Amino acid sequence: MIVTIDGVAASGKSSVSSGVARALGVPYVSSGLLYRAATLLAHEAGLSPHDPALVPHLEAQPLRFEPLAGGNRLWLGTRELTADVQSAAVDAGVSAVAARPELRAWVDRRLRALTPPFVAEGRDMGTAVFPHAQAKFYLTASARVRAGRRAAERPEAVDEIEAALILRDERDRAQSVPAPEAHVIDTGPLSLQGVIDTILAALPQ
Ligand code: C5P
């Protein structure tokens, strides 16, 4: 079985997906991590998102993606990239990379090569990548609520985080639309466990 959990930036997708995956005893897959890896590697190689050499460059890298239930990790050979891809610089550049169709195809190929069951989280898991998923969810929350949550994890000020989130939502709009059959959950009034329980209760038996 495949469960998809899409949603806007910093809506809690990773924590929720990890909790749902652990309850189900399956891995979760963070598609955003692959877009972040592409962004970091492009930057380090001095390649723009438009450069036709970018996908061949990525294909040639020893990039390893570990989608585990407890957390997803990324490696470039023996160098761990997991923390490096969660920077404000990657946040600012990732939407331009994610807008390139050839980059989306590179990520989608890697995701579709994974063996179910799993929980897949991102923007277009329930629409473009796994349209036949058995259960689909879409998480929302106001930009202020999301910025407040992220401020607890990052050294930046909440106003700056909120402005950056609004800009990223705007840039991601094309690839971040709920599937018509997705359960849309406003996570604002809910605790993390409350969101996880709502999803578990809505899963087909
Ligand atoms: O989920 P996360 O915030 O880590 O995603 C980082 C970026 O990757 C998003 O802002 C978006 O540009 C891109 N993304 C995407 N499609 C997905 C997942 C992420 O375009 N399925």
Coordinates of C-alpha atoms and ligand atoms in Angstrom, one line a residue:
M1 CA 0.0 0.0 0.0
I2 CA 1.1 3.6 -0.7
V3 CA -0.1 6.5 1.5
T4 CA 0.6 10.0 0.1
I5 CA 0.9 13.1 2.4
D6 CA 1.3 16.3 0.4
G7 CA 1.1 19.9 1.6
V8 CA 2.5 23.4 1.8
A9 CA 6.0 24.2 3.0
A10 CA 6.6 23.5 6.7
S11 CA 3.1 22.1 7.2
G12 CA 4.6 19.2 9.3
K13 CA 4.7 16.7 6.5
S14 CA 7.9 15.0 7.6
S15 CA 7.0 14.6 11.3
V16 CA 3.5 13.5 10.4
S17 CA 4.7 11.1 7.7
S18 CA 7.3 9.6 10.1
G19 CA 4.6 9.1 12.8
V20 CA 2.2 7.5 10.4
A21 CA 4.9 5.3 8.9
R22 CA 6.0 4.1 12.3
A23 CA 2.4 3.3 13.3
L24 CA 2.1 1.3 10.1
G25 CA 5.5 -0.3 10.4
V26 CA 6.6 0.9 6.9
P27 CA 9.2 3.5 5.7
Y28 CA 8.4 7.0 4.7
V29 CA 9.8 8.8 1.7
S30 CA 10.6 12.5 1.7
S31 CA 10.5 13.6 -2.0
G32 CA 11.6 17.2 -0.9
L33 CA 14.9 15.8 0.2
L34 CA 15.7 14.8 -3.4
Y35 CA 14.9 18.3 -4.7
R36 CA 17.0 19.7 -1.9
A37 CA 19.9 17.4 -2.8
A38 CA 19.7 18.5 -6.5
T39 CA 19.7 22.1 -5.4
L40 CA 22.8 21.7 -3.1
L41 CA 24.7 19.6 -5.7
A42 CA 23.9 22.1 -8.5
H43 CA 25.1 25.0 -6.3
E44 CA 28.3 23.2 -5.4
A45 CA 29.0 22.4 -9.0
G46 CA 28.2 26.0 -10.1
L47 CA 25.4 24.8 -12.4
S48 CA 22.2 26.8 -12.8
P49 CA 18.8 25.0 -12.6
H50 CA 18.5 25.6 -16.4
D51 CA 21.8 24.0 -17.3
P52 CA 21.3 20.9 -19.5
A53 CA 24.4 19.4 -17.8
L54 CA 22.6 19.3 -14.4
V55 CA 20.7 16.0 -14.7
P56 CA 23.8 14.2 -16.1
H57 CA 25.8 15.7 -13.3
L58 CA 23.3 14.3 -10.7
E59 CA 23.2 10.9 -12.4
A60 CA 27.0 10.7 -12.1
Q61 CA 27.0 11.4 -8.3
P62 CA 27.2 8.6 -5.7
L63 CA 24.0 9.9 -4.2
R64 CA 22.3 7.5 -1.8
F65 CA 18.8 8.1 -0.4
E66 CA 17.8 6.2 2.8
P67 CA 14.0 6.4 3.3
L68 CA 13.6 5.0 6.8
A69 CA 10.5 5.2 9.1
G70 CA 12.4 7.2 11.7
G71 CA 13.9 9.8 9.3
N72 CA 15.2 10.1 5.8
R73 CA 19.0 10.4 5.2
L74 CA 21.0 11.5 2.2
W75 CA 24.6 10.6 1.5
L76 CA 27.1 11.6 -1.2
G77 CA 29.5 8.7 -0.9
T78 CA 30.6 8.8 2.7
R79 CA 29.6 12.5 3.2
E80 CA 26.2 12.9 4.9
L81 CA 24.1 15.6 3.2
T82 CA 21.0 15.3 5.4
A83 CA 21.6 18.4 7.5
D84 CA 23.3 20.4 4.7
V85 CA 20.2 20.4 2.5
Q86 CA 18.0 21.9 5.3
S87 CA 19.7 25.4 5.0
A88 CA 18.0 28.7 4.2
A89 CA 20.2 28.9 1.0
V90 CA 18.7 25.6 -0.2
D91 CA 15.2 26.8 0.8
A92 CA 15.7 29.9 -1.3
G93 CA 16.9 28.0 -4.4
V94 CA 14.9 24.8 -4.4
S95 CA 11.7 26.0 -6.1
A96 CA 13.7 27.1 -9.2
V97 CA 15.2 23.6 -9.4
A98 CA 11.8 21.9 -8.7
A99 CA 10.2 23.9 -11.6
R100 CA 12.4 22.2 -14.2
P101 CA 10.6 19.3 -15.8
E102 CA 13.8 17.3 -16.3
L103 CA 14.6 17.6 -12.6
R104 CA 11.0 16.5 -11.7
A105 CA 11.5 13.5 -14.0
W106 CA 14.9 12.7 -12.2
V107 CA 13.2 12.7 -8.8
D108 CA 10.1 10.8 -10.0
R109 CA 12.3 8.0 -11.5
R110 CA 14.0 7.6 -8.1
L111 CA 10.7 7.5 -6.3
R112 CA 9.0 5.1 -8.6
A113 CA 11.9 2.7 -8.3
L114 CA 11.1 2.2 -4.5
T115 CA 9.2 -0.9 -3.5
P116 CA 5.9 -0.3 -1.6
P117 CA 4.6 -0.3 1.1
F118 CA 5.6 3.2 2.1
V119 CA 4.3 6.7 3.0
A120 CA 5.4 9.3 0.4
E121 CA 5.4 13.0 1.3
G122 CA 5.9 16.1 -0.8
R123 CA 3.8 18.3 -3.1
D124 CA 2.7 16.0 -5.9
M125 CA 2.8 12.5 -4.5
G126 CA -0.9 12.0 -4.7
T127 CA -1.3 13.7 -8.1
A128 CA 1.6 13.2 -10.4
V129 CA 3.9 10.5 -8.9
F130 CA 1.6 7.9 -7.2
P131 CA -1.9 8.7 -8.6
H132 CA -3.0 5.1 -7.7
A133 CA -2.1 5.5 -4.0
Q134 CA -4.7 3.9 -1.7
A135 CA -5.0 6.9 0.6
K136 CA -4.1 10.6 0.0
F137 CA -3.8 13.5 2.4
Y138 CA -3.0 17.2 2.0
L139 CA -1.8 19.3 5.0
T140 CA -2.3 23.0 5.3
A141 CA -1.8 25.6 8.1
S142 CA -1.5 29.4 8.0
A143 CA 1.9 30.8 7.2
R144 CA 2.2 32.3 10.7
V145 CA 1.5 29.0 12.4
R146 CA 4.1 27.2 10.1
A147 CA 6.7 30.0 10.6
G148 CA 6.2 29.7 14.4
R149 CA 6.8 25.9 14.3
R150 CA 9.9 26.3 12.1
A151 CA 11.4 29.1 14.2
A152 CA 11.7 26.5 17.0
E153 CA 14.1 24.5 14.7
R154 CA 16.0 27.2 12.9
P155 CA 18.1 30.2 14.1
E156 CA 16.2 32.8 11.9
A157 CA 13.5 35.2 13.1
V158 CA 9.9 34.2 12.7
D159 CA 9.0 37.2 10.4
E160 CA 11.8 36.3 8.0
I161 CA 10.7 32.6 8.1
E162 CA 7.1 33.6 7.4
A163 CA 8.1 35.8 4.4
A164 CA 10.3 33.0 3.0
L165 CA 7.5 30.4 3.4
I166 CA 4.9 32.6 1.6
L167 CA 7.4 33.2 -1.3
R168 CA 8.1 29.4 -1.5
D169 CA 4.4 28.5 -1.5
E170 CA 3.9 31.0 -4.3
R171 CA 6.8 29.5 -6.4
D172 CA 5.6 25.9 -5.6
R173 CA 2.0 26.6 -6.5
A174 CA 2.1 24.8 -9.9
Q175 CA 3.2 21.5 -8.4
S176 CA 1.4 21.7 -5.1
V177 CA -2.3 21.1 -5.7
P178 CA -4.3 18.6 -3.6
A179 CA -5.6 15.5 -5.4
P180 CA -9.4 15.8 -5.7
E181 CA -9.9 12.8 -3.5
A182 CA -7.3 13.8 -0.9
H183 CA -8.4 14.4 2.7
V184 CA -7.4 18.0 3.4
I185 CA -6.3 18.6 7.0
D186 CA -5.7 22.0 8.6
T187 CA -3.0 21.2 11.1
G188 CA -3.2 24.6 12.8
P189 CA -5.4 23.6 15.7
L190 CA -4.0 20.1 16.0
S191 CA -1.0 18.7 17.8
L192 CA 1.4 16.5 15.8
Q193 CA -0.1 13.4 17.4
G194 CA -3.6 14.8 16.6
V195 CA -2.7 15.0 12.9
I196 CA -1.2 11.5 12.9
D197 CA -4.3 10.1 14.6
T198 CA -6.6 11.8 12.1
I199 CA -4.7 10.2 9.2
L200 CA -4.6 6.8 10.8
A201 CA -8.4 6.9 11.5
A202 CA -9.1 7.8 7.9
L203 CA -7.0 5.0 6.4
P204 CA -8.9 2.2 4.6
Q205 CA -9.1 -0.9 6.9
Ligands
C5P1 O1 9.1 19.3 1.5 P1 10.3 20.3 1.4 O2 10.0 21.6 2.0 O3 11.5 19.7 1.9 O4 10.5 20.5 -0.1 C1 11.5 21.3 -0.6 C2 11.1 21.8 -2.0 O5 11.1 20.8 -2.9 C3 9.7 22.5 -2.1 O6 9.7 23.8 -1.7 C4 9.4 22.3 -3.6 O7 10.0 23.3 -4.4 C5 10.1 21.0 -3.9 N1 9.2 19.8 -3.9 C6 8.5 19.6 -5.1 N2 7.7 18.5 -5.2 C7 7.7 17.6 -4.2 C8 8.5 17.8 -3.0 C9 9.2 19.0 -2.9 O8 8.5 20.4 -6.0 N3 7.0 16.5 -4.3

